[in-house]
Structure formats: structure tokens, C-alpha cells
Amino acid sequence: MSTNAGPVYAGDEINALVLDPGTYTTRIGYSGDDFPKTIVPSLYAKDEDNSIHFDASLDYAKTKRQVLPILKDSLIEDWEGAVAQYRHYFDDVLKVDYEEQPILITEPVWGTTEYRQKLIETFYEEFNFPALYLAKTPSCVSFQQGRLTCLVVDIGHDSVSVTPVVDGICLLRNLMKTHYAGLFLNDQIKDTLVSSFSKLDLSPTYKIKTKTAVEYPLAAQYVARDLPESITESYDQTQQRRIFTEAKELLLETPEKRLNSSNAQQAAAYKEELKKEENERTMEAPLGQVFNTCLERFAWADLLFDPASYPFKDQSLADKYLPNSGELSLSSPYDDYRPIKRARKGETGPATPTPAPDSADPNKIRGLSQLVNHAISNIDIDLRTAIASTIIVTGGSSMIPQLNDRLNAELLSANPALKIKIHASGTSLERTTQAWMGGSVLASLGTFHQMWVSKAEYEEAGAERILTQRFR
Amino acid sequence: MSANDVLDVLNVQRDDLTQPAKKKARSEAAPAPKSGISRELYNLIGANTPPILVNMGNNRMKDRKLRVSPWTKMPFVPNERAGKAPTLHHWEKGAKELLMETSKDKPYYFDKFVVSVDIPEMVDEELFNQFMVEIKERQKQMAQKFKTSLHNKVEAQKANPLGASSALTVKKEDAPTVVKEEPTKDDSVKEASGETPLVSSNGKEPTELADQQETEAENKPLEAIDAMDVDEEEASGPLPWTYEETKLLFEFCKNFELKWFVINDRFPLKYGRSLEDLKEQFYAMCLMIMTHKSIGNPSLIDSLKAFLKPAEIERKHYLLNLLKRTPSEIAEESLLVIEARRFEIAAKKMLMERANLLSLLDLPQAALSVQQYQSSQGLGNLYSQLMIMDKNQRKKSQQKVLQMASDPVPPPIPVAASSLHKRDFQTHLQQYLSGYLKQQPQRPEDSAIQQLLSKKLTAKEEEAYGLFYHANERINPGVILRSTQRLSGLQQRQSVFRAVNNMLQELDIPTAGGTAWKPNMPTRKTMAKYDELTKAVVALLEVKKVKDKLEAEIELIKSQRELR
Ligand SMILES: Nc1ncnc2c1ncn2[C@@H]1O[C@H](COP(=O)(O)OP(=O)(O)OP(=O)(O)O)[C@@H](O)[C@H]1O
Ligand SMILES: [Mg+2]
């Protein structure tokens, strides 16, 4: 620490590592940087001989090579893959000196106590870091934005989550989460392409050698590549995913209002209005078929706001997404057992922010606006105005054009007396790395360094104490 | 090869003597032995040394800058007292040995920011039980008091619907007292940790409450009371606070630094407490402990006493209703607010006018008047002002002479009262009064000037006194010297002006010289004449120019004709 500069911005660089594992990508870098050193897909390639590979190997077609996801729902599922991935990037890419640097790991708000314990213990065991810290993703985002009291709306890959943050601490009981996010969009796009563009060949790029561009209904003209035998399903799926991701980033645009409103006549009129030539966009499938979308691309973006109106045509996909209202029956790490249902008839509405579920229809499906709105209305009245005027929208899927405008309009009309303000930072790269950046800010603050937990302290104080009091 | 050689080759003669002596001295002082390419380059510059100082690297300042100050990667232990803290590494300025020495037993710089809130220690179980009995008693009393007071208000309101607003104000007083107390308490408890979410959110409430619609105020209290009834039953019902739970609460308050929203969020769900329950228990217990141990300052204890759960709940009810307003209600309300503002402004204006009038009536400003009119500018002001008044008054008096005769005589008003700086506030009445005073035959302080003015002057006298009536000229306030007066004849282009000046010199007319070109004796008459003269000269010059041009043209045409 330079004695002159230190006190001014309260920073003290200790070169900590910051790891932000997401379902779609994992971001690793050094604290104090404004961008992660590596952003890699949260996938690993596993060969027949159980050897694990990363980087270019993920895209290389090889006999019986599986490409597997490491996380699900922002939580590490495949520990073997996770440890291998982190080790690969720590050792081979960043060349980390374990003894000297602590590591800050971001975690979602919904991790169970067992999961968090496993995460910490795995890290102490597998890597030789002097200390570590678990930071909650919404807290990090709030730090990145410099707004310590806010509502963080994270529209990621596997989940949409809404978390109030007060003074940089997440309110666990007000958390809302659905799975109508990026992956859901992928599946919906696939569903639509398969059903309404039946002649479209959705083979991924790795299968072809050369191609000629043709207008859609025509059959694809291409030369196939010689491929090794028995390419696995998981590899093929991962490659195919790119088509949908590309479609998402290229075509989607949020319509101003719901496409399927209850008034059928109005809805039809609005759809008609959107069916203009200037709203048409084309995209080239890997095999060279150029197809044209117009209403579809609006409908896809509308999905996030109104998932109930777009049932899957493919039953297997429909089974994957059960109706989701965003309510979580979450027991916080502070509850050692499920609450006894006490007969509190006079539950004095505003005084108790504990969400009273819309018990009328527990299976109700909540779109983005309803989710945020519900979260706002569950917050203590003294906090509500502050929270509603600092809504931070983050996550890669929030980059769909006009998404913020639509969200803003719907929230305003639902809460006329509240001052609603949405804050979203500019580029798509920033939206996906916001949590990492917040972690980087945190880990380079001088006042933060007392928060690191060493293995010795962890063992002495016990998992429960550390989890509830330090990594809060 | 030196520069001289080059000059020699080029056959250029050079006279060394023309070099200034000073320069020579410098070039003699400089020569440091050079070698290699730098010498060759230096020679090319030659004896003709450039005016820049060429730094040849023998500068000590530069040497000092080049020395690198050492930075050392130092291990440190944040918050060492807590024990088991990890050892981290950062870079520090200074040599390793030195840093090792100094930092041996110095705590980490940022350790001083590790603070915790000051919360009274929880007592043992026996004392706790004793306290709980007392607390319950006190709460019952307070709740009862609050309820009856509320009921009374509602009753009063019902009996007298017009008095709704007064009931509202009473209520408003109630809620904010609680609100105000809280932040102070929080502050004093928290001390070091700056931000209090409670302060920020609560600080707004009184104003928000003020916006409350009266209709809501009429309906709500009853509901609130009902809610309280339920609440109270509960509080006295099955689950009173146990020792363990209270202890846990104190732990949470310490851990989460009294951030109530977070405490409420993390407090185990199994106890089923609301935010208000938590606050009530904590504050009450703190109060008991503090009075028991006789610690804590009296203001803190007072504010702790002031916390009342039903009042808190009621306040939140109000806020909630505030947020439930529909857009049309909001619009209507803002309209009302604007209207109210307008009334307020109008009232303020009226009050101000009245105050002005009053001050005019009873405040003679004698002290001011003498000072003010001693300078010549003051006199000028007074004069112009009197002239204006005179005009007004003559007009008015012609119309109102008859009415005035019957008016009672107002108290005398000093002239200064209606001096220029008060003109803005001059009301009709004021003008009328001053006009009326002019009519009075015996004025207490008739100045010589006024006497002079009241006399009818002959043209000759006017001349002698230098009096002049600016009939329809506009005059700027303040003193102007006639020599700097802007004559209309002098508003000319620079070139024309020069020609005019030449002409005047030719005519031998004396001017002040320089660029002023004004007469030496700028009396009014001379200035007028001078103005006339310049205008005439300008006109003449113009005519001459046109004439010259025409002549030249004629010449041209003639010559063309001849050529043909
Ligand atoms: N410009 C874009 N338009 C639409 N979607 C995008 C855009 N850029 C990225 N995405 C999508 O955003 C998602 C990735 O977002 P993000 O990186 O925030 O997720 P994550 O943090 O890895 O996952 P999670 O938060 O669910 O664990 C992917 O589904 C990706 O396709
Ligand atoms: Mg994410």
C-alpha cells in the first residue's frame, strides 16, 4: 500500500483472484482489474479415457468426446469438471501463485448451506489459497454500480432472479427466481424453428465443409465434412446451441406490449402492425439456408414477459419447464428447520415483508415484469421507494433491444405512485461481467481485507458460523 | 570539421567582433570536453550558440529523478487481533529492511475501520424475566393510551366532519415524533458506521404524510385500530419472547449493525416475528438494561421510551395507502398542491404590501435624507424625481381637488420615504399621499431648491442658473461631463471622422486635441454648435465625395466618347 494514495480511495491491492462462475460462462481474473482475464464457457470436454480438456478442445469433434456443463442454475453440479476447469485456468493460463493470493468467489443467493459448505471445503482442499470469500452475486452487482441499496434483476442463462439489496446485503426472503431466461429462449427458438420452419436444416457448422447461400424454402446446398465416428449427443447439442444463441443476439426485439393480450382483436391488430417489411430480419443457418423472421422475433422476446402464452410444441421441452411463479420456499441458512405454521390470522400486511404467496394459484406463471413487481410489493414499505428507484438490470439476456423500456413501462403502469427508475449499463460484455467487476472492486478495498477467511479460521469457527456471519 | 570550416568552404566571411560580448562569455564558460559523434554535432552548431540551454547530462536534478524508489512486497495480517487471519501480500513503498523494522508491530492501516456497534450486553435469565414483566406492563399502558387517544380523535372527527383536517394534523404530530426519535437513537448507538437506512427513509415521511389525503385520514384510523387489536391479542397470546430468542436478537443486532431490514430478513422464520416485533423487543430490553445499569445518556433513553409499535404500524399503513393512490388521485392531489401554493404566494404578497405600507406610515427616514442629498448626484436624483412628482401631482390635483379638501390630514411623511429606491413598492395610496403633501402650503422642511423651483423663473434667470428643460430627450441617471457627452454628430465612421478632424484643423478651430476632438470649453451652447458644425462638415464631405465621383465618371465617359 502506498501510504499517500491508499487512504484516498481506500484501496489496497493484494492481487486477489476473482472467480465468477455462471451457467453460461465463467469469468476469472485479478481484483483491481476492470475486466476478467478469461471468460470461458462453463463446459468441459471429457474423452473416452476420462481425460478432461478445455479451450479449443471443446469445439473439436472427436470420437466419443463428451461436452458437459459444469453448472446448473448457477450452482456447480459437476465438481470434477469444476475443479479441473479452475485448476486448468489457475495453473496453465493465469499461473497463479496460490500462497500469495486469496480468492473471492461469487455465489448465487439460492445456494443451500450444504452446497456452500461443499464449495468452501472443496476450495480449501483442492487449492492452496491462504483465504477465500464468498460474495453474493447481487451484492457484487450493487457494488459495481455503486448503489448499495437497490433491486438487482439478473436475467442470465438459466435463471431470472430478483433480489433486493440493502446496504450491500441481500435480503434472502424477498428473492424471486424463475427459469424464463436465456436457456429457455434457446429452447423456444429451437421449438419454433423446428415446428414452423420445417424444411430448415439445423445441423451445426462442424458438419460441413463448404456451402452455398440459398433462400429458405429451398433445400440446403452444401458439402459435408468427413467426421470421426460416433460423435456424442452432448457435443452435437453444444454445437447446435450456437445457432440459437446467434439467433438470439441477432434477431430478437422486444415488442412494446404483450402480443397475446386478453383482447383478441387488439392483439391481432398489434400483430398486423408489426408485420411490416422494415421489421423483417434474415439469418443464415449454418448450412446456408437464409430464412426470414418477423413476428417470430418479436414473439421470442415477448416470451420473457409472457411465458404463459407460448407453450412448447415439443412435449419433451415442455416437460423441462414446469410452470414457475418465482416464489421460493427458501429456508435461509439461519433457519435450522422449516417454520412451524403459526396461526397468525392478523398478519399485519405491510409490517411483515415475508412474502405471502398468491395462494390462489401457486402454479401461476410470472413473466419478468410481474416478477419484479411482485418483489417490489413484498418489500417493507419503508424500503420500497428507495428500492423502486434503483432497479439494476443485469445479465446477458437483458441485452435484448427495448427490454428495459418495456420493463419500465409495465412497472410504471403497475405502480403509478412509485418512482421507478431502471439502471442498466451499456455493453453486453459489461452486463455479463458485472458481478465479476463488483467482486473485483470489493477484493481491492483496504477495508475489505479483514473479511477474508483462512482455512484455520474456518476450521476453528465451524462452517455454520462462517456461513451465516462472514459470507452473508 | 567545424562550422568555421564549412563557412570557409562556402566562402562566407565572418566577423567575430560582431558577436555580442555576453554571448562569448557564455560559450567560453561552457566547453566541456566532448568526444565522438556528440563533438562533431556540437561543432556543427558552431560559434553561433543557439539560445536554448543544451543540457549535457551533468544535471544533478536529473540524476535524482532517475533513482528508483524501492517498492517491496510485504506480507501483512489484516485484523490481527481477531486471530487466525490469513497473511496477505501487498506492495509498499520503501526498502525491505526499513519496512521490516517499522511495520513490526504496527497494525494494518485499515484495521482502524473495523468497528462494531455499541449495544448493551444482554443480562442473565433471572433479570431478563424480571424485565419482561415490567416491559409488558409498560407496553400495555402505552398501547392503551395510544388507542384511547386514537379513538378520541376518530370520535371527534366523526362528530365534526369539518374538523377533519385538524384531526389529521394531530395525527401527523404523533407519527413523526416516533420517527424523529428513531434516527437520533440509531445515530448515537451506531456512532461510527455512517449510513443509517432508517434515517434516510424516515426523514422523508413527515412530508409524505403531509400529502396524505383527508379522505384517507378519515377512513384509516379505525382500520388501524382494528389491526392493533388483533396485534395486541397476539402479543399477549401464546408466544411471548423467551430468553433464548431475545439473546439471539441481540446477537443479530450486533452482527448486522442494527440494519433492521437485514435483521428481519435473517431472523429465524420459526419465531414468526415482524420487523416491528423485533424493534419493540430490542428497544424495550435496551431501555430496561440501560436504566438498570444506569448507563446511556438521557436523550437516548427518552427516545427509546418513545418507540411505540402500534404507532409504527399505523405509520406504515398511511405510507401504504399513499402508494396505493391511482394516477387520477395523484394528478388531483398535485393540482391541489399547486393551488395551495398559489394561495400561499398571494397571501405572502399581500402581507408584504401591507408591511410596506405600514412602515411607510410610521417610519420617518430623516437620518437618511440629509446624507443622501449632499452629493451632487443625490441632488440630481432628487431633482428629476421632484419633476416627475410635480407632473403627476398637477394632473391628479386637477381632478381631485374637491375630494381632497374633505380628507383628514395624514401625518407628515419625509421626502426620503418616497425616494427613488422605494419606487418599486409605491402603491397608489403612497403616490396619492405624496401628491397630497405637495399641495400643503406650509411644509416643515422646504429646501432652498424646492423654493427655487416653486418660483416661476424667467428665461434669463434660467440661463444664469444653468437650468435647462430636457423636453423630449431621454436622460440617463447620474452625472455626465459634457466633454464626454455623446454628440449625435460624432457618431461617425472612423475614416469620416478623421476627415472631419482634418477639416477642423484646416479651419483652425480649437479642439481639445488627441482623439477627443472636443471644444476646449464645453458649455451647452458650444457643444450644441460644435455638434452642428461636425454634422455640417460631414455633410459637406459627403457632397464633395459624390461630386468627385460624378466628375470622375463624366471624365471617363468623355474620354470614351473621344476614343470612339
Ligand atoms: N446480446 C444478447 N442478446 C440476447 N441474449 C444474449 C446476448 N448476449 C448474451 N446473451 C445471453 O445471455 C446469457 C448469458 O448471460 P450471463 O452471462 O449473464 O449468464 P450467466 O451468469 O453465465 O448465467 P446464470 O446467471 O444463469 O448463472 C446466454 O443465454 C446468452 O445467450
Ligand atoms: Mg449470472
mmCIF file with all atom_site columns, C-alpha atoms in Angstrom, chain B residues 11-77:
data_model
loop_
_atom_site.group_PDB
_atom_site.id
_atom_site.type_symbol
_atom_site.label_atom_id
_atom_site.label_alt_id
_atom_site.label_comp_id
_atom_site.label_asym_id
_atom_site.label_entity_id
_atom_site.label_seq_id
_atom_site.pdbx_PDB_ins_code
_atom_site.Cartn_x
_atom_site.Cartn_y
_atom_site.Cartn_z
_atom_site.occupancy
_atom_site.B_iso_or_equiv
_atom_site.pdbx_formal_charge
_atom_site.auth_seq_id
_atom_site.auth_comp_id
_atom_site.auth_asym_id
_atom_site.auth_atom_id
_atom_site.pdbx_PDB_model_num
ATOM 1  C CA . ASN B 1 11 ? 33.403 31.313 -48.832 1.00 0.00 ? 11 ASN B CA 1
ATOM 2  C CA . VAL B 1 12 ? 31.440 33.190 -46.218 1.00 0.00 ? 12 VAL B CA 1
ATOM 3  C CA . GLN B 1 13 ? 33.220 35.848 -44.252 1.00 0.00 ? 13 GLN B CA 1
ATOM 4  C CA . ARG B 1 14 ? 32.517 36.025 -40.639 1.00 0.00 ? 14 ARG B CA 1
ATOM 5  C CA . ASP B 1 15 ? 33.258 38.892 -38.370 1.00 0.00 ? 15 ASP B CA 1
ATOM 6  C CA . ASP B 1 16 ? 33.877 37.663 -34.882 1.00 0.00 ? 16 ASP B CA 1
ATOM 7  C CA . LEU B 1 17 ? 33.718 41.085 -33.465 1.00 0.00 ? 17 LEU B CA 1
ATOM 8  C CA . THR B 1 18 ? 30.030 41.493 -34.241 1.00 0.00 ? 18 THR B CA 1
ATOM 9  C CA . GLN B 1 19 ? 29.221 38.801 -31.707 1.00 0.00 ? 19 GLN B CA 1
ATOM 10 C CA . PRO B 1 20 ? 27.941 40.382 -28.531 1.00 0.00 ? 20 PRO B CA 1
ATOM 11 C CA . ALA B 1 21 ? 30.351 40.128 -25.667 1.00 0.00 ? 21 ALA B CA 1
ATOM 12 C CA . LYS B 1 22 ? 27.898 38.449 -23.375 1.00 0.00 ? 22 LYS B CA 1
ATOM 13 C CA . LYS B 1 23 ? 27.339 35.504 -25.631 1.00 0.00 ? 23 LYS B CA 1
ATOM 14 C CA . LYS B 1 24 ? 31.016 34.959 -25.978 1.00 0.00 ? 24 LYS B CA 1
ATOM 15 C CA . ALA B 1 25 ? 31.444 34.805 -22.295 1.00 0.00 ? 25 ALA B CA 1
ATOM 16 C CA . ARG B 1 26 ? 28.875 32.083 -22.058 1.00 0.00 ? 26 ARG B CA 1
ATOM 17 C CA . SER B 1 27 ? 30.277 29.943 -24.809 1.00 0.00 ? 27 SER B CA 1
ATOM 18 C CA . GLU B 1 28 ? 33.637 30.186 -23.147 1.00 0.00 ? 28 GLU B CA 1
ATOM 19 C CA . ALA B 1 29 ? 32.305 29.005 -19.866 1.00 0.00 ? 29 ALA B CA 1
ATOM 20 C CA . ALA B 1 30 ? 30.541 26.017 -21.355 1.00 0.00 ? 30 ALA B CA 1
ATOM 21 C CA . PRO B 1 31 ? 33.166 23.990 -23.144 1.00 0.00 ? 31 PRO B CA 1
ATOM 22 C CA . ALA B 1 32 ? 33.257 20.643 -21.538 1.00 0.00 ? 32 ALA B CA 1
ATOM 23 C CA . PRO B 1 33 ? 35.485 18.170 -23.327 1.00 0.00 ? 33 PRO B CA 1
ATOM 24 C CA . LYS B 1 34 ? 33.354 16.335 -25.858 1.00 0.00 ? 34 LYS B CA 1
ATOM 25 C CA . SER B 1 35 ? 34.145 13.266 -27.827 1.00 0.00 ? 35 SER B CA 1
ATOM 26 C CA . GLY B 1 36 ? 32.815 11.139 -30.631 1.00 0.00 ? 36 GLY B CA 1
ATOM 27 C CA . ILE B 1 37 ? 29.655 11.999 -32.501 1.00 0.00 ? 37 ILE B CA 1
ATOM 28 C CA . SER B 1 38 ? 28.457 14.485 -29.956 1.00 0.00 ? 38 SER B CA 1
ATOM 29 C CA . ARG B 1 39 ? 31.591 16.559 -30.519 1.00 0.00 ? 39 ARG B CA 1
ATOM 30 C CA . GLU B 1 40 ? 31.034 16.528 -34.259 1.00 0.00 ? 40 GLU B CA 1
ATOM 31 C CA . LEU B 1 41 ? 27.448 17.579 -33.795 1.00 0.00 ? 41 LEU B CA 1
ATOM 32 C CA . TYR B 1 42 ? 28.447 20.242 -31.380 1.00 0.00 ? 42 TYR B CA 1
ATOM 33 C CA . ASN B 1 43 ? 30.949 21.598 -33.823 1.00 0.00 ? 43 ASN B CA 1
ATOM 34 C CA . LEU B 1 44 ? 28.278 21.894 -36.477 1.00 0.00 ? 44 LEU B CA 1
ATOM 35 C CA . ILE B 1 45 ? 26.387 24.266 -34.225 1.00 0.00 ? 45 ILE B CA 1
ATOM 36 C CA . GLY B 1 46 ? 29.497 26.413 -34.353 1.00 0.00 ? 46 GLY B CA 1
ATOM 37 C CA . ALA B 1 47 ? 30.204 29.563 -32.504 1.00 0.00 ? 47 ALA B CA 1
ATOM 38 C CA . ASN B 1 48 ? 26.675 30.668 -33.116 1.00 0.00 ? 48 ASN B CA 1
ATOM 39 C CA . THR B 1 49 ? 25.260 29.026 -29.987 1.00 0.00 ? 49 THR B CA 1
ATOM 40 C CA . PRO B 1 50 ? 21.503 28.719 -30.037 1.00 0.00 ? 50 PRO B CA 1
ATOM 41 C CA . PRO B 1 51 ? 19.577 30.481 -27.310 1.00 0.00 ? 51 PRO B CA 1
ATOM 42 C CA . ILE B 1 52 ? 18.473 27.226 -25.745 1.00 0.00 ? 52 ILE B CA 1
ATOM 43 C CA . LEU B 1 53 ? 20.357 25.724 -22.922 1.00 0.00 ? 53 LEU B CA 1
ATOM 44 C CA . VAL B 1 54 ? 21.517 22.342 -24.056 1.00 0.00 ? 54 VAL B CA 1
ATOM 45 C CA . ASN B 1 55 ? 21.513 20.013 -21.114 1.00 0.00 ? 55 ASN B CA 1
ATOM 46 C CA . MET B 1 56 ? 24.523 17.800 -21.499 1.00 0.00 ? 56 MET B CA 1
ATOM 47 C CA . GLY B 1 57 ? 23.570 15.442 -18.710 1.00 0.00 ? 57 GLY B CA 1
ATOM 48 C CA . ASN B 1 58 ? 25.618 16.913 -15.924 1.00 0.00 ? 58 ASN B CA 1
ATOM 49 C CA . ASN B 1 59 ? 22.469 17.989 -14.136 1.00 0.00 ? 59 ASN B CA 1
ATOM 50 C CA . ARG B 1 60 ? 22.110 16.751 -10.614 1.00 0.00 ? 60 ARG B CA 1
ATOM 51 C CA . MET B 1 61 ? 18.313 17.159 -10.592 1.00 0.00 ? 61 MET B CA 1
ATOM 52 C CA . LYS B 1 62 ? 18.013 14.620 -13.336 1.00 0.00 ? 62 LYS B CA 1
ATOM 53 C CA . ASP B 1 63 ? 20.182 12.176 -11.507 1.00 0.00 ? 63 ASP B CA 1
ATOM 54 C CA . ARG B 1 64 ? 17.953 12.363 -8.546  1.00 0.00 ? 64 ARG B CA 1
ATOM 55 C CA . LYS B 1 65 ? 14.859 11.709 -10.628 1.00 0.00 ? 65 LYS B CA 1
ATOM 56 C CA . LEU B 1 66 ? 16.366 8.686  -12.216 1.00 0.00 ? 66 LEU B CA 1
ATOM 57 C CA . ARG B 1 67 ? 16.955 6.966  -8.947  1.00 0.00 ? 67 ARG B CA 1
ATOM 58 C CA . VAL B 1 68 ? 14.197 4.393  -8.466  1.00 0.00 ? 68 VAL B CA 1
ATOM 59 C CA . SER B 1 69 ? 12.450 4.406  -5.145  1.00 0.00 ? 69 SER B CA 1
ATOM 60 C CA . PRO B 1 70 ? 12.126 0.880  -3.945  1.00 0.00 ? 70 PRO B CA 1
ATOM 61 C CA . TRP B 1 71 ? 8.821  -0.901 -3.509  1.00 0.00 ? 71 TRP B CA 1
ATOM 62 C CA . THR B 1 72 ? 8.645  -4.044 -1.510  1.00 0.00 ? 72 THR B CA 1
ATOM 63 C CA . LYS B 1 73 ? 6.105  -6.803 -1.494  1.00 0.00 ? 73 LYS B CA 1
ATOM 64 C CA . MET B 1 74 ? 5.243  -7.026 2.155   1.00 0.00 ? 74 MET B CA 1
ATOM 65 C CA . PRO B 1 75 ? 3.197  -9.573 3.986   1.00 0.00 ? 75 PRO B CA 1
ATOM 66 C CA . PHE B 1 76 ? 0.547  -8.216 6.322   1.00 0.00 ? 76 PHE B CA 1
ATOM 67 C CA . VAL B 1 77 ? -2.194 -9.574 8.504   1.00 0.00 ? 77 VAL B CA 1
#
